[in-house]
Amino acid sequence: MTIPEYPLEKVMDIKKKRVDEAEKVVAAKKRELEAEREKLRKCEEERDKAVQHKIDKLNQLRDELDRGTTTDKIQQMKNYLKVVEERVLVEQKKVQEQEEQVNIAKRNLEIAQEELKMRRQEVDKLQNHKKDWIKQMKRELELAEEREMDEIGQVLYLRNMRDAP
């Protein structure tokens, strides 16, 4: 006698496919997170350039003030500094927005990892159930074979008793 097919085998196959899909989603979310981090790095680079430009222009203004220059030139430099400061603020806002995008990508990755963990646990539970089911089926088969052997033994014994003089 052979053990019958596990009744939940098709369910297990479906759950394994879901694990594979969840692994693909996690990989995609990791790529998205890396892309968002790269965008953040570029935004920070642009902001740092703008800040450095502002510092350079401030130093240039101080040098001009130390040397003594016309008020028109000083006013022109101050106006340009305001423009540079606005650019710094714009770049800082871009950095903050991109940091938020990175945080969103992190949360999405965490959610996908939780989903993957849950799917793997479902498969593990089914695999454990299958092992227990196989053990139980083997026990039942052994018991059935024992009963059959006992029955055969009893029939042989009774036949021998009947045939004996």
CSV table of N, CA and C in Angstrom, one decimal:
chain,number,residue,atom,x,y,z
A,1,MET,N,0.8,-1.2,0.0
A,1,MET,CA,0.0,0.0,0.0
A,1,MET,C,0.9,1.3,0.0
A,2,THR,N,0.4,2.2,-0.7
A,2,THR,CA,1.2,3.5,-0.8
A,2,THR,C,0.4,4.6,-0.1
A,3,ILE,N,1.2,5.6,0.2
A,3,ILE,CA,0.6,6.8,0.9
A,3,ILE,C,-0.1,7.6,-0.2
A,4,PRO,N,-1.4,8.0,0.1
A,4,PRO,CA,-2.1,8.8,-0.9
A,4,PRO,C,-1.4,10.2,-1.1
A,5,GLU,N,-1.8,10.9,-2.1
A,5,GLU,CA,-1.2,12.3,-2.3
A,5,GLU,C,-1.7,13.2,-1.2
A,6,TYR,N,-0.9,14.1,-0.8
A,6,TYR,CA,-1.2,15.1,0.3
A,6,TYR,C,-2.4,15.9,-0.3
A,7,PRO,N,-3.5,16.0,0.5
A,7,PRO,CA,-4.6,16.7,-0.1
A,7,PRO,C,-4.4,18.2,-0.3
A,8,LEU,N,-3.5,18.8,0.5
A,8,LEU,CA,-3.3,20.2,0.4
A,8,LEU,C,-2.1,20.6,-0.5
A,9,GLU,N,-1.6,19.7,-1.4
A,9,GLU,CA,-0.5,19.9,-2.2
A,9,GLU,C,-0.6,21.1,-3.1
A,10,LYS,N,-1.8,21.2,-3.7
A,10,LYS,CA,-2.1,22.3,-4.7
A,10,LYS,C,-2.1,23.6,-3.9
A,11,VAL,N,-2.6,23.6,-2.7
A,11,VAL,CA,-2.6,24.8,-1.9
A,11,VAL,C,-1.2,25.2,-1.6
A,12,MET,N,-0.3,24.2,-1.2
A,12,MET,CA,1.1,24.5,-0.9
A,12,MET,C,1.8,25.1,-2.2
A,13,ASP,N,1.5,24.5,-3.3
A,13,ASP,CA,2.1,25.1,-4.6
A,13,ASP,C,1.7,26.5,-4.8
A,14,ILE,N,0.4,26.9,-4.5
A,14,ILE,CA,0.0,28.2,-4.7
A,14,ILE,C,0.7,29.1,-3.7
A,15,LYS,N,0.8,28.7,-2.4
A,15,LYS,CA,1.5,29.5,-1.4
A,15,LYS,C,3.0,29.7,-1.7
A,16,LYS,N,3.6,28.6,-2.3
A,16,LYS,CA,5.0,28.8,-2.7
A,16,LYS,C,5.1,29.8,-3.8
A,17,LYS,N,4.2,29.8,-4.8
A,17,LYS,CA,4.2,30.8,-5.8
A,17,LYS,C,4.1,32.2,-5.2
A,18,ARG,N,3.2,32.3,-4.2
A,18,ARG,CA,3.0,33.6,-3.5
A,18,ARG,C,4.3,34.1,-2.9
A,19,VAL,N,5.1,33.1,-2.3
A,19,VAL,CA,6.4,33.4,-1.7
A,19,VAL,C,7.3,34.0,-2.8
A,20,ASP,N,7.3,33.3,-3.9
A,20,ASP,CA,8.2,33.7,-5.0
A,20,ASP,C,7.8,35.2,-5.5
A,21,GLU,N,6.5,35.4,-5.6
A,21,GLU,CA,6.1,36.7,-6.0
A,21,GLU,C,6.5,37.8,-4.9
A,22,ALA,N,6.3,37.4,-3.6
A,22,ALA,CA,6.7,38.3,-2.6
A,22,ALA,C,8.2,38.6,-2.6
A,23,GLU,N,9.0,37.6,-2.9
A,23,GLU,CA,10.4,37.8,-3.0
A,23,GLU,C,10.7,38.8,-4.1
A,24,LYS,N,10.0,38.7,-5.2
A,24,LYS,CA,10.2,39.6,-6.3
A,24,LYS,C,9.8,41.0,-5.9
A,25,VAL,N,8.7,41.2,-5.2
A,25,VAL,CA,8.3,42.5,-4.7
A,25,VAL,C,9.3,43.1,-3.8
A,26,VAL,N,9.9,42.3,-2.9
A,26,VAL,CA,10.9,42.8,-2.0
A,26,VAL,C,12.1,43.3,-2.8
A,27,ALA,N,12.5,42.5,-3.8
A,27,ALA,CA,13.7,42.9,-4.6
A,27,ALA,C,13.4,44.2,-5.3
A,28,ALA,N,12.2,44.4,-5.8
A,28,ALA,CA,11.8,45.6,-6.5
A,28,ALA,C,11.8,46.8,-5.5
A,29,LYS,N,11.3,46.6,-4.3
A,29,LYS,CA,11.3,47.6,-3.3
A,29,LYS,C,12.7,48.0,-2.9
A,30,LYS,N,13.6,47.0,-2.8
A,30,LYS,CA,15.0,47.4,-2.5
A,30,LYS,C,15.6,48.2,-3.6
A,31,ARG,N,15.3,47.9,-4.9
A,31,ARG,CA,15.8,48.7,-6.0
A,31,ARG,C,15.2,50.1,-5.9
A,32,GLU,N,13.9,50.2,-5.6
A,32,GLU,CA,13.3,51.5,-5.5
A,32,GLU,C,14.0,52.4,-4.4
A,33,LEU,N,14.2,51.7,-3.3
A,33,LEU,CA,14.9,52.4,-2.2
A,33,LEU,C,16.3,52.9,-2.6
A,34,GLU,N,17.0,52.1,-3.2
A,34,GLU,CA,18.3,52.5,-3.7
A,34,GLU,C,18.3,53.6,-4.7
A,35,ALA,N,17.3,53.6,-5.6
A,35,ALA,CA,17.1,54.7,-6.5
A,35,ALA,C,16.7,56.0,-5.8
A,36,GLU,N,15.9,55.9,-4.8
A,36,GLU,CA,15.5,57.1,-4.0
A,36,GLU,C,16.7,57.6,-3.2
A,37,ARG,N,17.5,56.7,-2.7
A,37,ARG,CA,18.7,57.2,-1.9
A,37,ARG,C,19.7,57.9,-2.9
A,38,GLU,N,19.8,57.4,-4.1
A,38,GLU,CA,20.7,58.0,-5.1
A,38,GLU,C,20.2,59.4,-5.4
A,39,LYS,N,18.8,59.5,-5.6
A,39,LYS,CA,18.3,60.8,-5.9
A,39,LYS,C,18.6,61.8,-4.7
A,40,LEU,N,18.4,61.3,-3.5
A,40,LEU,CA,18.7,62.1,-2.3
A,40,LEU,C,20.2,62.5,-2.3
A,41,ARG,N,21.1,61.6,-2.6
A,41,ARG,CA,22.5,62.0,-2.7
A,41,ARG,C,22.7,63.1,-3.7
A,42,LYS,N,22.1,63.0,-4.8
A,42,LYS,CA,22.2,64.1,-5.8
A,42,LYS,C,21.6,65.4,-5.3
A,43,CYS,N,20.5,65.3,-4.7
A,43,CYS,CA,19.9,66.5,-4.1
A,43,CYS,C,20.8,67.2,-3.1
A,44,GLU,N,21.3,66.3,-2.2
A,44,GLU,CA,22.3,66.9,-1.2
A,44,GLU,C,23.5,67.5,-1.8
A,45,GLU,N,24.0,66.9,-2.9
A,45,GLU,CA,25.1,67.4,-3.6
A,45,GLU,C,24.8,68.8,-4.2
A,46,GLU,N,23.6,68.9,-4.8
A,46,GLU,CA,23.2,70.2,-5.3
A,46,GLU,C,23.0,71.3,-4.2
A,47,ARG,N,22.5,70.9,-3.1
A,47,ARG,CA,22.3,71.8,-2.0
A,47,ARG,C,23.7,72.2,-1.5
A,48,ASP,N,24.6,71.3,-1.3
A,48,ASP,CA,25.9,71.6,-0.8
A,48,ASP,C,26.6,72.5,-1.8
A,49,LYS,N,26.4,72.4,-3.1
A,49,LYS,CA,27.0,73.3,-4.1
A,49,LYS,C,26.5,74.7,-3.9
A,50,ALA,N,25.1,74.8,-3.7
A,50,ALA,CA,24.5,76.1,-3.5
A,50,ALA,C,25.0,76.7,-2.2
A,51,VAL,N,25.1,75.9,-1.1
A,51,VAL,CA,25.6,76.5,0.1
A,51,VAL,C,27.1,77.0,0.0
A,52,GLN,N,27.9,76.2,-0.7
A,52,GLN,CA,29.3,76.6,-0.9
A,52,GLN,C,29.3,77.9,-1.8
A,53,HIS,N,28.5,78.0,-2.8
A,53,HIS,CA,28.4,79.2,-3.6
A,53,HIS,C,28.0,80.4,-2.8
A,54,LYS,N,27.1,80.2,-1.8
A,54,LYS,CA,26.7,81.3,-0.9
A,54,LYS,C,27.8,81.7,-0.1
A,55,ILE,N,28.6,80.8,0.5
A,55,ILE,CA,29.7,81.1,1.3
A,55,ILE,C,30.8,81.8,0.5
A,56,ASP,N,31.0,81.4,-0.7
A,56,ASP,CA,32.0,82.0,-1.6
A,56,ASP,C,31.6,83.5,-1.8
A,57,LYS,N,30.3,83.7,-2.1
A,57,LYS,CA,29.8,85.1,-2.4
A,57,LYS,C,29.9,85.9,-1.2
A,58,LEU,N,29.6,85.4,0.0
A,58,LEU,CA,29.7,86.1,1.3
A,58,LEU,C,31.1,86.6,1.5
A,59,ASN,N,32.1,85.7,1.3
A,59,ASN,CA,33.5,86.0,1.4
A,59,ASN,C,33.9,87.1,0.4
A,60,GLN,N,33.4,86.9,-0.8
A,60,GLN,CA,33.7,87.9,-1.8
A,60,GLN,C,33.1,89.3,-1.4
A,61,LEU,N,31.9,89.3,-0.8
A,61,LEU,CA,31.3,90.6,-0.3
A,61,LEU,C,32.2,91.2,0.8
A,62,ARG,N,32.6,90.4,1.7
A,62,ARG,CA,33.5,90.8,2.8
A,62,ARG,C,34.8,91.4,2.3
A,63,ASP,N,35.4,90.7,1.3
A,63,ASP,CA,36.6,91.2,0.7
A,63,ASP,C,36.4,92.6,0.1
A,64,GLU,N,35.3,92.7,-0.6
A,64,GLU,CA,35.0,94.0,-1.3
A,64,GLU,C,34.8,95.1,-0.2
A,65,LEU,N,34.1,94.7,0.9
A,65,LEU,CA,33.9,95.7,1.9
A,65,LEU,C,35.2,96.1,2.6
A,66,ASP,N,36.1,95.2,2.8
A,66,ASP,CA,37.4,95.5,3.4
A,66,ASP,C,38.2,96.4,2.4
A,67,ARG,N,38.1,96.2,1.2
A,67,ARG,CA,38.9,96.9,0.2
A,67,ARG,C,38.3,98.3,0.0
A,68,GLY,N,37.0,98.4,0.2
A,68,GLY,CA,36.3,99.7,0.0
A,68,GLY,C,35.8,99.7,-1.4
A,69,THR,N,34.5,99.8,-1.6
A,69,THR,CA,34.0,99.8,-3.0
A,69,THR,C,32.8,100.7,-3.0
A,70,THR,N,32.1,100.8,-4.1
A,70,THR,CA,31.0,101.7,-4.3
A,70,THR,C,29.8,101.0,-3.7
A,71,THR,N,28.8,101.9,-3.3
A,71,THR,CA,27.6,101.3,-2.7
A,71,THR,C,26.8,100.6,-3.7
A,72,ASP,N,26.8,101.0,-4.9
A,72,ASP,CA,26.1,100.3,-6.0
A,72,ASP,C,26.6,98.9,-6.1
A,73,LYS,N,27.9,98.7,-6.1
A,73,LYS,CA,28.4,97.3,-6.2
A,73,LYS,C,28.0,96.5,-5.0
A,74,ILE,N,28.1,97.1,-3.8
A,74,ILE,CA,27.7,96.4,-2.6
A,74,ILE,C,26.2,96.0,-2.6
A,75,GLN,N,25.4,96.9,-3.1
A,75,GLN,CA,24.0,96.6,-3.2
A,75,GLN,C,23.7,95.5,-4.2
A,76,GLN,N,24.4,95.6,-5.3
A,76,GLN,CA,24.3,94.5,-6.3
A,76,GLN,C,24.7,93.2,-5.7
A,77,MET,N,25.8,93.1,-5.0
A,77,MET,CA,26.2,91.9,-4.4
A,77,MET,C,25.2,91.4,-3.3
A,78,LYS,N,24.6,92.3,-2.6
A,78,LYS,CA,23.6,91.9,-1.6
A,78,LYS,C,22.4,91.3,-2.2
A,79,ASN,N,22.0,92.0,-3.3
A,79,ASN,CA,20.8,91.4,-4.1
A,79,ASN,C,21.1,90.0,-4.6
A,80,TYR,N,22.3,89.9,-5.1
A,80,TYR,CA,22.7,88.5,-5.7
A,80,TYR,C,22.7,87.5,-4.5
A,81,LEU,N,23.2,87.9,-3.3
A,81,LEU,CA,23.2,87.0,-2.2
A,81,LEU,C,21.8,86.6,-1.8
A,82,LYS,N,20.8,87.5,-2.0
A,82,LYS,CA,19.4,87.1,-1.7
A,82,LYS,C,19.0,86.0,-2.7
A,83,VAL,N,19.4,86.2,-3.9
A,83,VAL,CA,19.0,85.2,-5.0
A,83,VAL,C,19.7,83.8,-4.6
A,84,VAL,N,20.9,83.9,-4.2
A,84,VAL,CA,21.7,82.7,-3.8
A,84,VAL,C,21.0,82.0,-2.6
A,85,GLU,N,20.6,82.8,-1.7
A,85,GLU,CA,20.0,82.3,-0.5
A,85,GLU,C,18.6,81.6,-0.8
A,86,GLU,N,17.9,82.2,-1.8
A,86,GLU,CA,16.6,81.6,-2.2
A,86,GLU,C,16.9,80.2,-2.9
A,87,ARG,N,18.0,80.2,-3.6
A,87,ARG,CA,18.4,78.9,-4.3
A,87,ARG,C,18.8,77.9,-3.2
A,88,VAL,N,19.5,78.3,-2.2
A,88,VAL,CA,19.8,77.4,-1.1
A,88,VAL,C,18.5,76.8,-0.5
A,89,LEU,N,17.6,77.7,-0.2
A,89,LEU,CA,16.3,77.3,0.4
A,89,LEU,C,15.6,76.3,-0.5
A,90,VAL,N,15.6,76.6,-1.8
A,90,VAL,CA,14.9,75.7,-2.8
A,90,VAL,C,15.6,74.3,-2.8
A,91,GLU,N,16.9,74.3,-2.8
A,91,GLU,CA,17.7,73.0,-2.8
A,91,GLU,C,17.4,72.3,-1.5
A,92,GLN,N,17.4,73.0,-0.3
A,92,GLN,CA,17.1,72.4,0.9
A,92,GLN,C,15.7,71.7,1.0
A,93,LYS,N,14.8,72.4,0.4
A,93,LYS,CA,13.4,71.9,0.3
A,93,LYS,C,13.4,70.6,-0.6
A,94,LYS,N,14.1,70.6,-1.7
A,94,LYS,CA,14.2,69.4,-2.5
A,94,LYS,C,14.8,68.2,-1.7
A,95,VAL,N,15.8,68.5,-0.9
A,95,VAL,CA,16.5,67.5,0.0
A,95,VAL,C,15.4,66.9,0.9
A,96,GLN,N,14.7,67.8,1.6
A,96,GLN,CA,13.7,67.4,2.5
A,96,GLN,C,12.6,66.5,1.9
A,97,GLU,N,12.1,67.0,0.7
A,97,GLU,CA,11.1,66.2,-0.1
A,97,GLU,C,11.7,64.8,-0.4
A,98,GLN,N,13.0,64.8,-0.9
A,98,GLN,CA,13.6,63.5,-1.3
A,98,GLN,C,13.8,62.6,0.0
A,99,GLU,N,14.1,63.2,1.1
A,99,GLU,CA,14.2,62.4,2.3
A,99,GLU,C,12.9,61.7,2.7
A,100,GLU,N,11.8,62.5,2.4
A,100,GLU,CA,10.5,61.9,2.6
A,100,GLU,C,10.2,60.7,1.7
A,101,GLN,N,10.7,60.9,0.4
A,101,GLN,CA,10.5,59.8,-0.5
A,101,GLN,C,11.4,58.6,-0.1
A,102,VAL,N,12.5,58.8,0.4
A,102,VAL,CA,13.4,57.7,0.9
A,102,VAL,C,12.7,57.0,2.1
A,103,ASN,N,12.1,57.8,3.0
A,103,ASN,CA,11.3,57.2,4.1
A,103,ASN,C,10.1,56.4,3.6
A,104,ILE,N,9.4,56.9,2.6
A,104,ILE,CA,8.3,56.1,2.0
A,104,ILE,C,8.8,54.8,1.4
A,105,ALA,N,9.9,54.9,0.7
A,105,ALA,CA,10.5,53.7,0.1
A,105,ALA,C,10.9,52.7,1.2
A,106,LYS,N,11.4,53.2,2.3
A,106,LYS,CA,11.8,52.3,3.4
A,106,LYS,C,10.6,51.6,4.0
A,107,ARG,N,9.5,52.4,4.2
A,107,ARG,CA,8.3,51.8,4.7
A,107,ARG,C,7.7,50.8,3.8
A,108,ASN,N,7.7,51.1,2.5
A,108,ASN,CA,7.3,50.1,1.5
A,108,ASN,C,8.1,48.8,1.5
A,109,LEU,N,9.4,49.0,1.7
A,109,LEU,CA,10.3,47.8,1.7
A,109,LEU,C,9.9,47.0,3.0
A,110,GLU,N,9.7,47.7,4.1
A,110,GLU,CA,9.4,47.0,5.4
A,110,GLU,C,8.1,46.2,5.2
A,111,ILE,N,7.1,46.8,4.6
A,111,ILE,CA,5.8,46.2,4.4
A,111,ILE,C,6.0,45.0,3.5
A,112,ALA,N,6.7,45.1,2.5
A,112,ALA,CA,7.0,44.0,1.6
A,112,ALA,C,7.7,42.8,2.3
A,113,GLN,N,8.7,43.2,3.1
A,113,GLN,CA,9.4,42.2,3.9
A,113,GLN,C,8.5,41.5,4.9
A,114,GLU,N,7.6,42.2,5.5
A,114,GLU,CA,6.6,41.6,6.4
A,114,GLU,C,5.7,40.6,5.7
A,115,GLU,N,5.3,41.1,4.5
A,115,GLU,CA,4.4,40.2,3.7
A,115,GLU,C,5.2,38.9,3.3
A,116,LEU,N,6.4,39.1,2.9
A,116,LEU,CA,7.2,37.9,2.6
A,116,LEU,C,7.4,37.0,3.8
A,117,LYS,N,7.7,37.5,4.9
A,117,LYS,CA,7.8,36.7,6.1
A,117,LYS,C,6.5,36.0,6.4
A,118,MET,N,5.4,36.6,6.3
A,118,MET,CA,4.1,36.0,6.5
A,118,MET,C,3.9,34.9,5.5
A,119,ARG,N,4.2,35.1,4.3
A,119,ARG,CA,4.0,34.1,3.2
A,119,ARG,C,4.9,32.9,3.5
A,120,ARG,N,6.1,33.1,3.9
A,120,ARG,CA,7.0,32.0,4.3
A,120,ARG,C,6.5,31.2,5.4
A,121,GLN,N,6.0,31.9,6.4
A,121,GLN,CA,5.4,31.2,7.6
A,121,GLN,C,4.2,30.3,7.2
A,122,GLU,N,3.4,30.8,6.3
A,122,GLU,CA,2.3,30.0,5.8
A,122,GLU,C,2.8,28.7,5.1
A,123,VAL,N,3.8,28.8,4.3
A,123,VAL,CA,4.4,27.6,3.6
A,123,VAL,C,5.0,26.7,4.7
A,124,ASP,N,5.7,27.3,5.6
A,124,ASP,CA,6.3,26.4,6.7
A,124,ASP,C,5.3,25.7,7.5
A,125,LYS,N,4.2,26.3,7.8
A,125,LYS,CA,3.1,25.7,8.5
A,125,LYS,C,2.5,24.5,7.7
A,126,LEU,N,2.3,24.8,6.4
A,126,LEU,CA,1.8,23.7,5.5
A,126,LEU,C,2.8,22.5,5.4
A,127,GLN,N,4.1,22.9,5.3
A,127,GLN,CA,5.1,21.8,5.2
A,127,GLN,C,5.1,21.0,6.5
A,128,ASN,N,5.0,21.6,7.7
A,128,ASN,CA,5.0,20.9,8.9
A,128,ASN,C,3.7,20.0,9.0
A,129,HIS,N,2.6,20.6,8.5
A,129,HIS,CA,1.4,19.8,8.5
A,129,HIS,C,1.5,18.6,7.6
A,130,LYS,N,2.2,18.8,6.4
A,130,LYS,CA,2.4,17.7,5.5
A,130,LYS,C,3.2,16.6,6.2
A,131,LYS,N,4.3,17.0,6.9
A,131,LYS,CA,5.1,16.0,7.6
A,131,LYS,C,4.3,15.2,8.6
A,132,ASP,N,3.5,15.9,9.4
A,132,ASP,CA,2.6,15.3,10.4
A,132,ASP,C,1.6,14.3,9.7
A,133,TRP,N,1.1,14.8,8.6
A,133,TRP,CA,0.1,14.0,7.8
A,133,TRP,C,0.7,12.8,7.3
A,134,ILE,N,1.9,12.9,6.7
A,134,ILE,CA,2.6,11.7,6.2
A,134,ILE,C,2.9,10.7,7.3
A,135,LYS,N,3.3,11.2,8.5
A,135,LYS,CA,3.5,10.3,9.6
A,135,LYS,C,2.3,9.6,10.0
A,136,GLN,N,1.2,10.3,10.1
A,136,GLN,CA,-0.1,9.7,10.4
A,136,GLN,C,-0.5,8.7,9.4
A,137,MET,N,-0.4,9.0,8.1
A,137,MET,CA,-0.8,8.1,7.1
A,137,MET,C,0.1,6.8,7.2
A,138,LYS,N,1.4,6.9,7.5
A,138,LYS,CA,2.2,5.8,7.6
A,138,LYS,C,1.8,4.9,8.8
A,139,ARG,N,1.4,5.6,9.9
A,139,ARG,CA,0.9,4.8,11.0
A,139,ARG,C,-0.3,4.1,10.7
A,140,GLU,N,-1.2,4.8,10.0
A,140,GLU,CA,-2.5,4.1,9.6
A,140,GLU,C,-2.3,3.0,8.7
A,141,LEU,N,-1.3,3.1,7.7
A,141,LEU,CA,-1.0,2.0,6.8
A,141,LEU,C,-0.4,0.8,7.6
A,142,GLU,N,0.5,1.1,8.5
A,142,GLU,CA,1.1,0.1,9.3
A,142,GLU,C,0.1,-0.7,10.1
A,143,LEU,N,-0.9,0.1,10.7
A,143,LEU,CA,-1.9,-0.5,11.5
A,143,LEU,C,-2.8,-1.4,10.6
A,144,ALA,N,-3.1,-0.9,9.4
A,144,ALA,CA,-3.9,-1.7,8.5
A,144,ALA,C,-3.2,-2.9,8.1
A,145,GLU,N,-1.9,-2.8,7.8
A,145,GLU,CA,-1.1,-4.0,7.4
A,145,GLU,C,-1.0,-5.0,8.6
A,146,GLU,N,-0.9,-4.5,9.8
A,146,GLU,CA,-0.9,-5.4,11.0
A,146,GLU,C,-2.2,-6.1,11.1
A,147,ARG,N,-3.3,-5.4,11.0
A,147,ARG,CA,-4.6,-6.0,11.1
A,147,ARG,C,-4.8,-7.1,10.0
A,148,GLU,N,-4.3,-6.7,8.8
A,148,GLU,CA,-4.4,-7.7,7.7
A,148,GLU,C,-3.5,-8.9,8.0
A,149,MET,N,-2.3,-8.7,8.5
A,149,MET,CA,-1.5,-9.9,8.8
A,149,MET,C,-2.1,-10.7,10.0
A,150,ASP,N,-2.6,-10.0,10.9
A,150,ASP,CA,-3.3,-10.7,12.0
A,150,ASP,C,-4.5,-11.6,11.5
A,151,GLU,N,-5.2,-11.0,10.6
A,151,GLU,CA,-6.3,-11.7,10.0
A,151,GLU,C,-5.9,-12.9,9.2
A,152,ILE,N,-4.8,-12.7,8.4
A,152,ILE,CA,-4.2,-13.8,7.6
A,152,ILE,C,-3.7,-14.9,8.6
A,153,GLY,N,-3.0,-14.5,9.6
A,153,GLY,CA,-2.5,-15.4,10.6
A,153,GLY,C,-3.7,-16.2,11.3
A,154,GLN,N,-4.7,-15.5,11.6
A,154,GLN,CA,-5.9,-16.2,12.3
A,154,GLN,C,-6.5,-17.1,11.3
A,155,VAL,N,-6.7,-16.7,10.1
A,155,VAL,CA,-7.3,-17.6,9.1
A,155,VAL,C,-6.5,-18.9,8.9
A,156,LEU,N,-5.1,-18.7,8.8
A,156,LEU,CA,-4.2,-19.8,8.6
A,156,LEU,C,-4.3,-20.7,9.9
A,157,TYR,N,-4.3,-20.1,11.0
A,157,TYR,CA,-4.4,-20.9,12.3
A,157,TYR,C,-5.7,-21.7,12.3
A,158,LEU,N,-6.8,-21.1,12.0
A,158,LEU,CA,-8.1,-21.8,12.0
A,158,LEU,C,-8.1,-22.9,11.0
A,159,ARG,N,-7.6,-22.7,9.8
A,159,ARG,CA,-7.5,-23.7,8.7
A,159,ARG,C,-6.7,-24.8,9.2
A,160,ASN,N,-5.5,-24.5,9.8
A,160,ASN,CA,-4.7,-25.6,10.3
A,160,ASN,C,-5.3,-26.4,11.4
A,161,MET,N,-6.1,-25.7,12.2
A,161,MET,CA,-6.8,-26.4,13.3
A,161,MET,C,-7.9,-27.3,12.7
A,162,ARG,N,-8.6,-26.8,11.7
A,162,ARG,CA,-9.6,-27.6,11.1
A,162,ARG,C,-9.1,-28.8,10.4
A,163,ASP,N,-7.9,-28.6,9.7
A,163,ASP,CA,-7.3,-29.7,8.9
A,163,ASP,C,-6.6,-30.7,9.8
A,164,ALA,N,-6.2,-30.3,11.0
A,164,ALA,CA,-5.5,-31.2,11.9
A,164,ALA,C,-6.4,-32.3,12.4
A,165,PRO,N,-5.8,-33.6,12.5
A,165,PRO,CA,-6.6,-34.7,13.0
A,165,PRO,C,-7.0,-34.7,14.4
